[in-house]
Each structure stands twice: as structure tokens, then as C-alpha cells.
Coordinates of C-alpha atoms in Angstrom, one line a residue:
Chain A
M14 CA 5.3 -110.8 3.5
N15 CA 8.4 -109.4 5.0
E16 CA 7.4 -108.2 8.6
Q17 CA 9.4 -105.3 10.3
I18 CA 7.5 -105.5 13.6
Q19 CA 6.1 -108.7 15.1
A20 CA 4.9 -108.6 18.6
D21 CA 2.8 -111.3 20.6
G22 CA 1.3 -111.2 23.8
L23 CA 2.8 -108.1 25.1
T24 CA 1.9 -107.5 28.7
K25 CA 2.7 -104.8 31.1
S26 CA 1.7 -103.7 34.4
Y27 CA 2.7 -100.6 36.4
S28 CA 2.1 -100.9 40.1
G29 CA -0.4 -103.3 39.9
V30 CA -2.2 -101.8 37.1
R31 CA -2.4 -103.8 33.9
V32 CA -1.6 -101.2 31.0
L33 CA -1.3 -103.8 28.3
D34 CA -3.0 -107.0 28.3
G35 CA -1.7 -109.4 25.5
V36 CA -1.0 -107.0 22.5
G37 CA -0.2 -108.5 19.3
L38 CA 0.8 -106.8 16.2
R39 CA 2.2 -107.4 12.7
V40 CA 3.9 -104.5 10.6
A41 CA 4.7 -105.2 7.0
A42 CA 7.8 -103.6 5.8
G43 CA 7.7 -100.2 4.1
T44 CA 4.2 -99.5 5.4
V45 CA 2.5 -97.1 7.8
F46 CA 1.0 -98.5 10.7
A47 CA -1.3 -96.3 12.9
L48 CA -1.8 -97.5 16.6
L49 CA -5.2 -95.9 17.2
G50 CA -6.6 -95.3 20.8
P51 CA -8.0 -93.0 23.3
N52 CA -5.8 -91.4 26.0
G53 CA -4.5 -94.0 28.6
A54 CA -5.1 -96.9 26.2
G55 CA -1.4 -97.9 26.5
K56 CA -0.3 -96.7 23.1
T57 CA 3.0 -95.2 24.5
T58 CA 3.8 -98.3 26.5
V59 CA 3.7 -100.3 23.1
V60 CA 5.9 -97.9 21.4
R61 CA 8.5 -97.8 24.6
I62 CA 8.5 -101.5 24.5
L63 CA 9.3 -101.8 20.9
A64 CA 11.8 -99.3 20.8
T65 CA 13.5 -101.2 23.7
L66 CA 12.9 -98.4 26.4
T67 CA 10.7 -100.7 28.6
A68 CA 10.8 -104.4 28.9
P69 CA 7.4 -106.3 28.7
D70 CA 6.4 -108.3 32.0
A71 CA 5.2 -111.1 29.1
G72 CA 5.2 -111.6 25.5
T73 CA 7.9 -111.2 22.6
A74 CA 8.6 -108.7 20.0
R75 CA 11.0 -108.4 17.1
V76 CA 11.7 -105.1 15.3
A77 CA 13.8 -105.1 12.2
G78 CA 14.5 -108.7 12.8
H79 CA 15.8 -108.5 16.2
D80 CA 14.6 -109.3 19.6
V81 CA 13.7 -106.2 21.6
V82 CA 14.8 -107.7 24.8
A83 CA 17.5 -110.1 24.0
D84 CA 18.9 -108.0 21.3
R85 CA 18.0 -104.6 22.1
G86 CA 21.4 -103.0 20.9
A87 CA 20.7 -104.4 17.2
V88 CA 17.3 -103.0 17.3
R89 CA 18.5 -99.7 18.6
R90 CA 20.8 -99.5 15.6
R91 CA 17.9 -99.9 13.2
I92 CA 15.2 -97.6 14.8
S93 CA 14.4 -94.1 15.7
L94 CA 11.8 -93.0 18.3
T95 CA 10.5 -89.6 18.5
G96 CA 8.4 -89.2 21.4
Q97 CA 5.6 -87.0 22.7
Y98 CA 8.2 -84.7 24.2
A99 CA 10.7 -83.0 22.1
A100 CA 14.0 -84.8 22.4
I101 CA 16.4 -82.0 21.6
D102 CA 18.5 -79.4 23.5
E103 CA 16.9 -75.8 23.8
L104 CA 20.0 -74.3 24.5
Q105 CA 21.7 -75.9 21.2
T106 CA 20.8 -74.5 17.8
G107 CA 18.9 -76.8 15.4
R108 CA 22.3 -77.6 13.5
E109 CA 24.1 -78.3 16.5
N110 CA 21.6 -80.9 17.8
L111 CA 21.5 -82.6 14.6
E112 CA 25.4 -82.7 14.3
M113 CA 25.6 -84.3 17.9
M114 CA 23.0 -86.9 16.9
G115 CA 25.0 -87.6 14.0
R116 CA 28.3 -88.0 16.1
L117 CA 26.3 -90.2 18.6
R118 CA 25.3 -92.5 15.6
G119 CA 29.0 -93.0 14.7
L120 CA 29.3 -90.4 12.1
G121 CA 32.5 -88.5 11.7
R122 CA 32.6 -84.8 12.3
R123 CA 32.5 -83.9 8.6
A124 CA 29.7 -86.5 7.6
A125 CA 27.7 -85.3 10.7
R126 CA 27.9 -81.7 9.4
A127 CA 26.6 -82.8 5.9
R128 CA 24.0 -84.8 7.2
A129 CA 22.8 -82.1 9.5
G130 CA 22.6 -79.7 6.5
E131 CA 20.8 -82.2 4.4
L132 CA 18.1 -82.7 7.1
L133 CA 17.6 -79.1 7.9
E134 CA 17.1 -78.5 4.1
R135 CA 14.5 -81.3 3.8
F136 CA 12.6 -80.2 6.9
D137 CA 12.5 -76.5 5.8
L138 CA 14.9 -75.5 8.9
T139 CA 17.7 -74.3 7.0
E140 CA 16.9 -70.6 7.7
A141 CA 16.4 -71.5 11.4
G142 CA 19.3 -73.9 11.8
D143 CA 21.7 -71.5 13.4
R144 CA 19.3 -70.1 16.0
R145 CA 18.8 -72.0 19.5
V146 CA 15.9 -74.2 19.3
S147 CA 14.3 -72.2 22.7
G148 CA 13.3 -69.8 19.9
Y149 CA 11.5 -72.2 17.5
S150 CA 7.7 -72.6 17.3
G151 CA 6.0 -75.9 18.0
G152 CA 5.8 -77.1 14.5
M153 CA 9.6 -76.4 13.9
R154 CA 10.4 -78.2 17.1
R155 CA 8.5 -81.2 16.1
R156 CA 10.1 -81.1 12.5
L157 CA 13.6 -80.9 14.1
D158 CA 12.8 -83.6 16.6
L159 CA 11.8 -85.9 13.6
A160 CA 14.9 -84.7 11.6
A161 CA 17.2 -85.6 14.6
G162 CA 15.5 -89.2 14.5
L163 CA 16.3 -89.7 11.0
V164 CA 20.1 -88.9 11.3
G165 CA 21.2 -92.5 11.3
T166 CA 18.9 -93.6 8.4
P167 CA 16.8 -95.9 10.5
E168 CA 14.7 -98.8 8.9
V169 CA 12.0 -98.5 11.4
I170 CA 10.5 -95.1 12.7
F171 CA 8.4 -94.8 15.8
L172 CA 6.4 -91.6 16.0
D173 CA 4.5 -91.2 19.3
E174 CA 1.5 -88.9 18.7
P175 CA 3.6 -86.7 16.1
T176 CA 0.7 -84.1 15.8
T177 CA -0.7 -83.6 19.3
G178 CA -0.7 -80.0 20.1
L179 CA 0.1 -78.7 16.8
D180 CA -1.9 -76.0 15.0
P181 CA -3.7 -77.2 11.9
R182 CA -1.0 -75.8 9.5
S183 CA 1.8 -77.6 11.3
R184 CA -0.3 -80.7 11.6
Q185 CA -0.7 -80.7 7.5
A186 CA 3.0 -80.3 7.2
M187 CA 3.8 -83.1 9.6
W188 CA 1.3 -85.2 7.4
G189 CA 3.2 -84.3 4.5
V190 CA 6.6 -85.2 6.2
V191 CA 5.2 -88.8 7.1
T192 CA 3.9 -89.5 3.7
G193 CA 7.3 -88.5 2.3
L194 CA 8.9 -90.9 4.8
A195 CA 6.7 -93.7 3.7
A196 CA 7.7 -93.1 0.0
T197 CA 11.5 -93.8 0.8
G198 CA 10.7 -97.2 1.9
V199 CA 11.2 -97.0 5.8
T200 CA 8.6 -98.7 7.9
V201 CA 6.6 -96.1 10.1
F202 CA 4.7 -96.9 13.3
L203 CA 2.8 -93.9 14.7
T204 CA 0.4 -93.7 17.7
T205 CA -2.4 -91.1 17.3
Q206 CA -5.8 -90.3 19.0
Y207 CA -7.1 -88.6 15.8
L208 CA -9.1 -90.9 13.6
D209 CA -8.7 -88.6 10.5
E210 CA -4.8 -88.7 11.0
A211 CA -5.0 -92.5 11.0
D212 CA -7.4 -92.7 8.0
R213 CA -5.1 -90.2 6.1
L214 CA -1.6 -91.7 6.7
A215 CA -1.9 -95.4 7.5
D216 CA -2.0 -98.5 5.5
T217 CA -2.8 -100.6 8.5
I218 CA -4.5 -99.4 11.8
A219 CA -4.9 -101.2 14.9
V220 CA -7.4 -99.8 17.4
L221 CA -6.2 -100.1 21.1
D222 CA -8.4 -99.9 23.9
R223 CA -7.6 -100.6 27.6
G224 CA -4.5 -102.5 26.7
R225 CA -5.9 -104.7 24.1
V226 CA -6.0 -104.7 20.3
V227 CA -9.9 -104.5 19.5
A228 CA -9.8 -104.1 15.8
E229 CA -7.1 -104.2 13.2
G230 CA -7.4 -103.7 9.4
S231 CA -7.3 -101.0 6.8
A232 CA -9.5 -97.8 7.3
R233 CA -11.9 -99.4 4.9
E234 CA -12.0 -102.8 6.4
L235 CA -12.7 -101.2 9.6
K236 CA -15.6 -99.2 8.4
Q237 CA -17.1 -102.3 7.0
R238 CA -17.0 -104.0 10.3
I239 CA -19.9 -101.8 11.4
G240 CA -21.8 -102.2 8.2
G241 CA -20.6 -99.2 6.5
A242 CA -23.2 -96.8 7.4
R243 CA -25.0 -95.5 10.5
L244 CA -28.7 -94.5 10.7
D245 CA -29.3 -91.7 12.9
L246 CA -32.7 -92.1 14.8
Q247 CA -34.4 -89.1 16.5
A248 CA -36.5 -90.3 19.4
T249 CA -39.7 -88.6 20.2
D250 CA -39.2 -88.4 23.8
G251 CA -36.8 -89.5 26.8
E252 CA -38.8 -92.5 27.4
S253 CA -38.8 -93.5 23.7
F254 CA -34.9 -93.1 23.6
D255 CA -34.5 -95.6 26.5
E256 CA -36.9 -97.9 24.9
L257 CA -35.0 -97.7 21.7
I258 CA -31.5 -98.2 23.2
A259 CA -32.9 -101.3 25.0
A260 CA -34.3 -102.6 21.5
V261 CA -31.1 -102.0 19.6
R262 CA -28.4 -102.9 22.0
G263 CA -25.5 -104.2 20.4
R264 CA -25.8 -101.9 17.4
V265 CA -25.5 -98.6 19.0
I266 CA -22.7 -96.4 17.9
R267 CA -23.3 -93.3 19.7
G268 CA -26.2 -91.6 21.7
D269 CA -27.1 -88.7 23.2
R270 CA -29.9 -88.5 25.5
D271 CA -30.2 -84.7 25.7
T272 CA -30.6 -84.3 21.9
L273 CA -32.4 -87.7 21.8
M274 CA -30.1 -88.7 18.9
L275 CA -29.2 -92.3 18.5
G276 CA -26.8 -93.7 15.9
V277 CA -27.1 -97.3 14.9
A278 CA -25.0 -99.6 12.6
T279 CA -26.6 -100.6 9.5
N280 CA -25.4 -101.7 6.1
G281 CA -27.4 -99.0 4.5
S282 CA -29.8 -101.6 2.6
A283 CA -33.4 -100.7 2.6
S284 CA -34.4 -104.1 4.0
D285 CA -31.9 -103.8 6.8
A286 CA -33.3 -100.4 7.8
R287 CA -36.8 -101.6 7.5
A288 CA -35.9 -104.6 9.5
L289 CA -34.7 -102.2 12.1
F290 CA -37.6 -100.1 12.2
D291 CA -39.9 -102.9 12.6
E292 CA -37.8 -104.3 15.4
V293 CA -37.3 -101.3 17.5
D294 CA -40.3 -99.1 16.8
P295 CA -43.3 -101.7 15.9
D296 CA -45.7 -99.2 16.7
G297 CA -44.2 -96.3 14.9
T298 CA -44.2 -94.1 18.0
R299 CA -40.7 -94.1 19.4
I300 CA -38.9 -92.4 16.1
A301 CA -39.5 -89.0 15.0
S302 CA -37.3 -88.9 12.0
F303 CA -34.2 -90.5 10.9
E304 CA -31.2 -89.7 8.6
L305 CA -28.8 -92.3 6.9
R306 CA -24.9 -91.2 6.9
T307 CA -21.9 -93.2 5.6
A308 CA -19.9 -94.5 8.8
S309 CA -16.8 -92.7 9.5
L310 CA -13.8 -94.1 11.2
D311 CA -15.0 -91.9 14.1
D312 CA -18.2 -94.3 14.2
V313 CA -15.7 -97.5 14.3
F314 CA -13.6 -96.0 17.0
L315 CA -16.8 -95.1 19.2
S316 CA -18.4 -98.6 18.7
L317 CA -15.0 -100.3 19.5
T318 CA -13.6 -98.4 22.2
G319 CA -16.7 -98.5 24.6
N320 CA -18.7 -95.4 23.5
R321 CA -20.7 -94.0 26.3
I322 CA -24.0 -92.7 25.6
H323 CA -24.2 -89.3 26.7
G324 CA -26.3 -89.1 29.7
Y325 CA -25.8 -92.8 30.7
A326 CA -23.0 -94.2 32.9
A327 CA -23.9 -97.9 32.7
E328 CA -21.4 -100.1 30.9
S329 CA -24.3 -102.4 29.9
E330 CA -25.5 -99.9 27.5
I331 CA -21.9 -99.8 25.5
A332 CA -22.1 -101.5 22.1
H333 CA -19.2 -103.7 21.4
V334 CA -19.4 -105.0 17.8
Chain B
M24 CA 27.8 -100.6 22.6
S25 CA 28.3 -96.7 21.6
N26 CA 32.2 -96.2 21.7
Y27 CA 31.5 -92.7 20.0
A28 CA 29.5 -91.4 22.7
A29 CA 32.1 -89.6 24.8
P30 CA 33.5 -86.6 22.7
P31 CA 30.0 -85.3 21.4
L32 CA 28.6 -85.6 24.8
V33 CA 31.5 -83.7 26.4
A34 CA 31.0 -81.0 23.8
R35 CA 27.3 -80.8 24.4
A36 CA 27.8 -80.6 28.1
F37 CA 30.2 -77.6 27.5
R38 CA 27.9 -75.9 25.3
L39 CA 24.9 -76.3 27.8
A40 CA 27.1 -75.1 30.7
L41 CA 28.2 -72.0 28.8
R42 CA 24.7 -71.1 27.7
N43 CA 23.0 -71.9 31.2
V44 CA 22.9 -68.1 32.4
D45 CA 22.2 -69.0 36.0
G46 CA 25.1 -71.5 36.0
M47 CA 27.5 -69.0 34.6
M48 CA 26.5 -66.2 37.0
T49 CA 26.8 -68.9 39.9
A50 CA 30.4 -69.6 38.4
L51 CA 31.7 -66.1 37.7
I52 CA 30.0 -63.8 40.2
L53 CA 29.6 -65.9 43.3
P54 CA 33.5 -66.0 43.8
V55 CA 33.9 -62.3 43.6
I56 CA 31.2 -61.7 46.0
L57 CA 32.0 -64.1 48.5
M58 CA 35.7 -63.3 48.6
L59 CA 34.9 -59.5 49.2
M60 CA 32.1 -60.3 51.5
F61 CA 34.2 -62.6 54.0
V62 CA 37.1 -60.6 53.8
Y63 CA 35.6 -56.9 54.2
L64 CA 32.2 -57.8 56.0
F65 CA 33.0 -60.5 58.5
G66 CA 36.6 -60.7 58.2
G67 CA 37.2 -57.7 60.7
A68 CA 35.5 -59.7 63.3
I69 CA 37.1 -62.9 63.0
E70 CA 40.3 -63.9 64.9
T71 CA 42.3 -66.6 63.3
G72 CA 45.9 -65.6 64.3
T73 CA 46.6 -64.7 60.8
R74 CA 45.6 -62.1 58.4
Y75 CA 41.9 -63.1 57.5
V76 CA 42.3 -63.1 53.7
D77 CA 45.3 -65.4 54.1
Y78 CA 42.9 -67.8 56.4
V79 CA 39.7 -67.9 54.2
V80 CA 40.8 -68.1 50.8
P81 CA 40.4 -72.2 50.9
G82 CA 37.1 -71.9 52.6
V83 CA 35.7 -69.6 49.8
L84 CA 37.2 -72.0 47.2
L85 CA 35.1 -74.9 48.7
V86 CA 31.9 -72.8 49.1
C87 CA 32.1 -71.9 45.5
V88 CA 32.8 -75.2 44.0
G89 CA 30.3 -76.5 46.2
F90 CA 27.6 -73.9 44.6
G91 CA 29.1 -74.7 41.3
S92 CA 28.3 -78.4 41.6
G93 CA 24.8 -77.6 42.5
T94 CA 24.4 -76.5 38.9
T95 CA 25.4 -79.9 37.5
A96 CA 22.8 -81.5 39.9
V97 CA 20.2 -79.1 38.1
T98 CA 21.6 -80.0 34.6
V99 CA 21.6 -83.9 35.1
A100 CA 18.1 -83.6 36.6
N101 CA 16.9 -81.7 33.5
D102 CA 18.3 -84.2 31.3
L103 CA 16.4 -86.9 33.0
A104 CA 13.2 -85.0 33.1
G105 CA 13.0 -84.2 29.4
G106 CA 12.4 -86.3 26.4
I107 CA 16.1 -86.3 25.4
I108 CA 17.0 -89.0 27.7
D109 CA 14.6 -91.5 25.9
R110 CA 16.3 -90.6 22.6
F111 CA 19.8 -91.2 23.8
R112 CA 18.7 -94.5 25.3
S113 CA 17.0 -95.5 22.2
M114 CA 20.3 -94.7 20.3
D115 CA 22.1 -96.9 22.7
V116 CA 23.9 -94.1 24.4
R117 CA 25.0 -95.2 27.8
G118 CA 24.2 -93.3 31.1
E119 CA 27.6 -93.3 32.1
A120 CA 28.7 -91.6 29.0
L121 CA 25.9 -89.0 29.3
I122 CA 26.8 -88.3 33.0
S123 CA 30.6 -88.3 32.4
G124 CA 30.1 -85.3 29.9
H125 CA 28.2 -83.3 32.7
V126 CA 31.1 -84.3 35.2
V127 CA 33.8 -83.2 32.7
A128 CA 32.1 -79.7 32.3
S129 CA 31.3 -79.4 35.8
V130 CA 35.0 -79.9 36.7
A131 CA 36.1 -77.3 34.1
R132 CA 33.6 -74.8 35.2
N133 CA 34.3 -75.1 38.8
L134 CA 38.4 -74.9 38.3
V135 CA 37.6 -71.6 36.4
S136 CA 35.5 -70.4 39.6
A137 CA 38.5 -71.5 41.7
A138 CA 40.8 -69.5 39.6
L139 CA 38.7 -66.5 39.9
V140 CA 38.7 -66.8 43.7
I141 CA 42.4 -66.8 43.8
A142 CA 42.6 -63.9 41.4
V143 CA 40.2 -61.8 43.7
A144 CA 42.2 -63.0 46.5
F145 CA 45.3 -61.5 45.2
A146 CA 43.8 -58.3 44.2
I147 CA 42.8 -57.7 47.8
G148 CA 46.0 -58.5 49.4
F149 CA 46.3 -62.3 49.6
D150 CA 50.1 -63.1 50.5
P151 CA 50.6 -66.9 50.4
H152 CA 54.1 -68.5 51.1
A153 CA 53.9 -71.3 48.7
N154 CA 56.4 -72.6 46.3
P155 CA 55.5 -74.1 42.9
G156 CA 55.4 -77.7 44.7
H157 CA 53.0 -76.4 47.3
W158 CA 50.7 -74.7 44.6
L159 CA 50.6 -77.9 42.6
A160 CA 49.8 -80.1 45.8
A161 CA 46.9 -77.8 46.7
A162 CA 45.6 -77.5 43.2
A163 CA 45.6 -81.3 42.8
I164 CA 43.8 -81.8 46.3
L165 CA 41.3 -79.2 45.2
A166 CA 40.8 -80.7 41.7
L167 CA 40.2 -84.1 43.2
F168 CA 37.6 -82.8 45.5
V169 CA 36.0 -81.0 42.7
L170 CA 35.9 -84.2 40.7
A171 CA 34.2 -85.9 43.8
L172 CA 31.8 -83.0 44.2
S173 CA 30.8 -82.9 40.6
W174 CA 30.0 -86.8 40.6
L175 CA 28.1 -86.3 43.8
A176 CA 26.1 -83.6 42.2
A177 CA 25.2 -86.1 39.1
A178 CA 24.1 -88.6 41.7
I179 CA 21.9 -86.0 43.2
G180 CA 20.6 -85.0 39.9
I181 CA 19.5 -88.5 39.3
V182 CA 18.1 -89.4 42.5
A183 CA 16.1 -86.0 42.7
R184 CA 12.7 -86.3 40.9
S185 CA 12.8 -83.0 39.4
P186 CA 15.2 -80.2 38.7
E187 CA 13.8 -78.2 41.5
A188 CA 14.3 -80.9 43.9
A189 CA 18.0 -81.2 42.8
Q190 CA 18.4 -77.5 43.2
G191 CA 17.2 -78.0 46.7
I192 CA 19.2 -81.0 47.6
A193 CA 22.4 -79.4 46.1
F194 CA 21.7 -76.2 47.9
L195 CA 21.6 -78.1 51.6
V196 CA 24.7 -79.9 50.7
S197 CA 26.6 -76.9 49.6
F198 CA 26.2 -75.8 53.2
I199 CA 28.4 -78.2 54.6
P200 CA 31.7 -76.4 54.1
Y201 CA 30.2 -74.0 56.6
V202 CA 30.6 -76.5 59.6
S203 CA 34.3 -76.7 58.8
S204 CA 37.4 -74.5 59.4
A205 CA 36.3 -72.8 56.3
F206 CA 35.6 -69.5 57.9
V207 CA 36.2 -69.8 61.7
P208 CA 38.9 -71.9 63.5
V209 CA 37.2 -75.2 64.6
R210 CA 38.4 -74.7 68.2
T211 CA 36.0 -71.8 68.6
M212 CA 32.9 -74.0 68.0
P213 CA 30.7 -75.9 70.6
A214 CA 31.7 -79.3 71.4
A215 CA 29.2 -81.3 69.2
L216 CA 29.8 -79.0 66.0
R217 CA 33.6 -79.2 66.8
T218 CA 33.4 -83.0 66.6
V219 CA 31.4 -83.0 63.3
A220 CA 33.8 -80.0 61.8
R221 CA 36.8 -82.0 62.5
N222 CA 35.7 -85.2 60.9
Q223 CA 34.2 -84.1 57.7
P224 CA 35.8 -84.0 54.3
A225 CA 35.5 -80.0 53.9
T226 CA 37.8 -79.6 56.8
A227 CA 40.3 -82.2 55.6
V228 CA 40.4 -80.4 52.2
I229 CA 40.6 -77.0 53.5
D230 CA 43.4 -77.7 56.1
T231 CA 45.4 -79.4 53.5
V232 CA 44.9 -76.6 51.0
R233 CA 45.4 -74.0 53.6
A234 CA 48.7 -75.5 55.0
S235 CA 50.0 -75.7 51.3
L236 CA 49.2 -72.2 50.5
N237 CA 51.1 -70.9 53.5
G238 CA 54.0 -73.0 53.1
G239 CA 53.4 -75.0 56.1
H240 CA 53.5 -78.8 56.9
V241 CA 50.5 -80.6 55.1
G242 CA 50.8 -84.0 57.1
V243 CA 48.0 -86.4 57.7
D244 CA 45.0 -84.0 56.4
A245 CA 46.1 -84.7 52.8
W246 CA 45.5 -88.4 53.2
H247 CA 42.2 -87.8 54.7
A248 CA 41.3 -85.4 51.8
I249 CA 42.4 -87.8 49.3
A250 CA 40.5 -90.6 50.9
W251 CA 37.5 -88.6 51.3
S252 CA 37.4 -87.6 47.8
L253 CA 38.0 -91.0 46.6
A254 CA 35.3 -92.4 48.6
I255 CA 32.8 -90.0 47.4
I256 CA 33.8 -90.5 44.0
V257 CA 33.6 -94.3 44.1
V258 CA 29.9 -94.1 46.0
S259 CA 28.7 -91.4 43.6
I260 CA 29.7 -93.5 40.5
V261 CA 28.3 -96.7 41.9
L262 CA 25.1 -95.0 43.1
S263 CA 24.6 -93.0 39.8
G264 CA 24.9 -96.3 37.8
V265 CA 22.3 -98.0 39.9
L266 CA 19.9 -95.0 40.3
F267 CA 20.1 -94.4 36.5
R268 CA 19.2 -97.8 35.5
R269 CA 16.3 -97.7 38.0
R270 CA 15.1 -94.2 37.0
A271 CA 15.3 -95.4 33.2
R272 CA 12.4 -97.9 33.5

């Protein structure tokens, strides 16, 4: 398999705080890869290292066949980065921004103009092209920002939280754009804190938590990891809730002491459910009712990234599958 | 590395400068106000041994290009604070190319301000005794100093952590010309200030420009002005390079 991104043992600390703690990743050419994680997990740091903006303290990474530290010039010519903050000039028009990026990528005046026109068209910005960016909506800015990253026809595209802060309609539009990019054969590496986004767009998902990759696979594989289903148990009272938690321990996906609801991983079979009931509620007094649900990526995420049970602070109650 | 970086970045810097409303107000209105203010408001009370308008033109020139360079510091700080710097870096655009673009635009804008100062001065009775050679010498010394201030402003823009901080530092720096021979003769100042005023770059530049425009003998001041300007340029360029690499972590 031809890999466009290979990272091994990436470590990075900022003023003594370890942000990345041995991150390894593989991204196959022509696929969409999502790095999923909560705020502060280190997603942006991974992107900055892979896009040559930050050097890792330890570990190596190759992007588009070149080392990100030793050969950063070669990497830079083959990638584009669209970060969380719009990297375009407010005081220039959309067209001027794109033409400038084209010239900076080494295109001649005429070629840059043609490319700008093409990209405006493709991202539905032709009408707004000659207006200053300061008058653009959030969604238009993101599209222009993305277009600016594509001027040089990169092989690998990094998108750092491409839909954060967008309204649902702009988000849908952005998803369409990413899907379209993937169809052209480029490799897309995106970060997101939205599970549905990763589920929808990515061929492969890696879950990053506190600087480590805690799981990797397709959305389906990840859901399988916690058994594929979730049994929601309604406890009879607070005391029963505490006893249930103590009994199920590692299988807790989520819990809320206020509503007395506890989600537990299961494979959905009758035998597993029966065994579970027998184990956690031998006298039949702790569970008032139950409901079986298909596990969502949300559940995977919660169980992987250290879900806190609402009303509990102790880390010992947190399940790690 | 990127060889094609310079022209599009200069074009960008000019566009941003022309569309920066605050910056253009400073560049186009301040020269008129300051020139009128010094001549008509303060001029009557200041005894310089010559007509005040003939005395004060170089001082107003320096104050205007000083404030004008402050705009450049803010522009550079803005670039570093926004997301665009990451994009430029990921495109292998060198920091030097980006900053140089702003410096070129800064010099151009400040020279327009300077021309405006001269134009207003003529309108209110400026009467220099300079031949074309003198004019050329004055213009060259001023242009070199404008280049130095622009690089200094760029360095300030990089060292400041935000556009607001850049504005603050640049504002303080633009007061340096006041402690010079710009508006009052140095000999009228208290001893301590006199020492500062005699030995700072603004005085060297102002005295050189003043002597040139009044057709007098320029002397050693010109060499001091050139040396100061070159020193500021070298230090600012080196500092910009180092600071830029450090900021860009």
C-alpha cells in the first residue's frame, strides 16, 4: 500500500507540558483520514508537525515521500494546509488572494489568473470573487481559504478543523467539498472534534487523546471495538447506581448520576445481556428498566477518551476498553 | 526556496497599504496638519534665527515618516498574528520576502507623505535656497533614513506580541524626533536633554536636510546621518531575521 503519510513516535512538549506522546500514523494515498479528538488532545500539533511548521522533539514523519524535518522544502511543495484561522487577506478580494497564492506557487501572471478563476468557479465564489474578503460570510471564507490551499495542486491536503464554527448548511457544503477532493485522488488529512464528521468523511479514523493515538480503524471497526451495541440501564436509585458502576467497571461507556442512566458496552446478544444482568444485579433490585441501542461513534469516542461519569470526578470510574 | 516570492508580496503590501484607512489617513492628513500646526500655532513663539517655516520643514518631515512607519509595524504584527503566516510558511515563502514587501510599501508611502509636507510648506511660504544637487542630497539622506525607520518598524512589528503592542511601541519610538533639533534649536534645551539631542540620529538627519535645503554647508552631519541609518538598517534586518525564526515556532 502506497502511504502518503508515515509518522512514528512523534513527541512534542511545550514549556514542559507533553502535548504529543509517541504518535504514530499511517495514511494511504488517495484516502481521507480523520484525526478525531477532544479539545487539547494535540490534533493541531500533529498537523503542524506534518505540515513542517513545527519540528517534533522526537520521532520521524514522512509526507508525500519526504522527511518533514530534513526535506521540508520538498514536503512544502507537495502539501497544502488550511488551518483553523482563515489564512487569507481581509483587505484583498477573493480573486486577488487566489492570484497571489498562484504567483507565490510559481505560476505566471496569466496562469495564476486562470487558476484563480477556476477555483472561484469550483467553490461557488465567482460572484463574490471581486469583493473584498472582509464582506464574506464564515462559510465563504472557509471555502476561499480551502481554495487558496489548492492553487498549487497539492498531493496531500491538511484541513485543521475545517467545519468548526460553521452553521449546519455551510458545514454540509464543506463536507461536499471534502468528498469532492477525495474523488480527485488527493490524500486528505483532517482533524475534527465531531464524530459524525469523521464517520461521514473518513476512510480511516484515529482517535487522539492526551497526546496518544488510542484507537485507529474505520468507523465500523471502531464501533466493533466496544461490542457494537450499548445497553442503557436505568438504576432504581443513587445507591444502586453506585453499585452498578462498581460492578460493571471497565464496560461503562457513559453514565449520569442525575438521571441514574448507565450505558454499558455489549455485543447485543441475549446471552451477553443475561450474563450482564446476572453479574451486576444478582437480586434484581438495582435495575429498574433497560434499553438496547446500536453503539454510535460517539460511544466509542467516550469510552476511548476517558469519559467522565456525570457527577463523578474520580478517574478510577473511567472505562478504558 | 521560493524565488518568485518577491513581486507578488510587494504587490500585496501595496494593496494592503492603500486599503488601510488608518494608515492612509496618517500618511496623507498628518503632514498637512503638522505643517500648519507647527508654523501657525507654535511658530510665532519659537525663535530660531530664521523664518520658522524654513527651520521646521525637516522636523515635520521626520515626525511624519516616523508616524508613517508605525503603520508598518502594525501591518507586520497583523500578518504574524493572523493565520496567513502559517500558510506562507507552509508554502515555503521566506520571512525576509514577506517583510521586504512591507518595507518597500512603507518606504513608498512615507516618501509620498514627505512630498506632501514639502508641498504644504511651499504653499505657506517655504523659501529654500537649494540647487538641484542640494535637493538630491536632502532627498537621498531622507530616503535612506525612511528605509531605516521602515526596517525598524518591521522589527518592532515582529517583536510585539500583538498589533496593539506594535502600535504602542511604534508610538513611543515616533517621539524620538521631538528630542532633537526638529522644532527648537538644541542650544535652548537643558544640559542633559541637549546631550541626548546632539547625539541621536534624528538630529543628524534633520541638520543635514536643513543645511542642504537652505543651501548651507552640510559637513560631518551627513556622515553621521548615513552611519546611523545604515546601523539601524543592519541591526533591524538581523533582528527581524532572528525574531522571525523564533516567533515562527
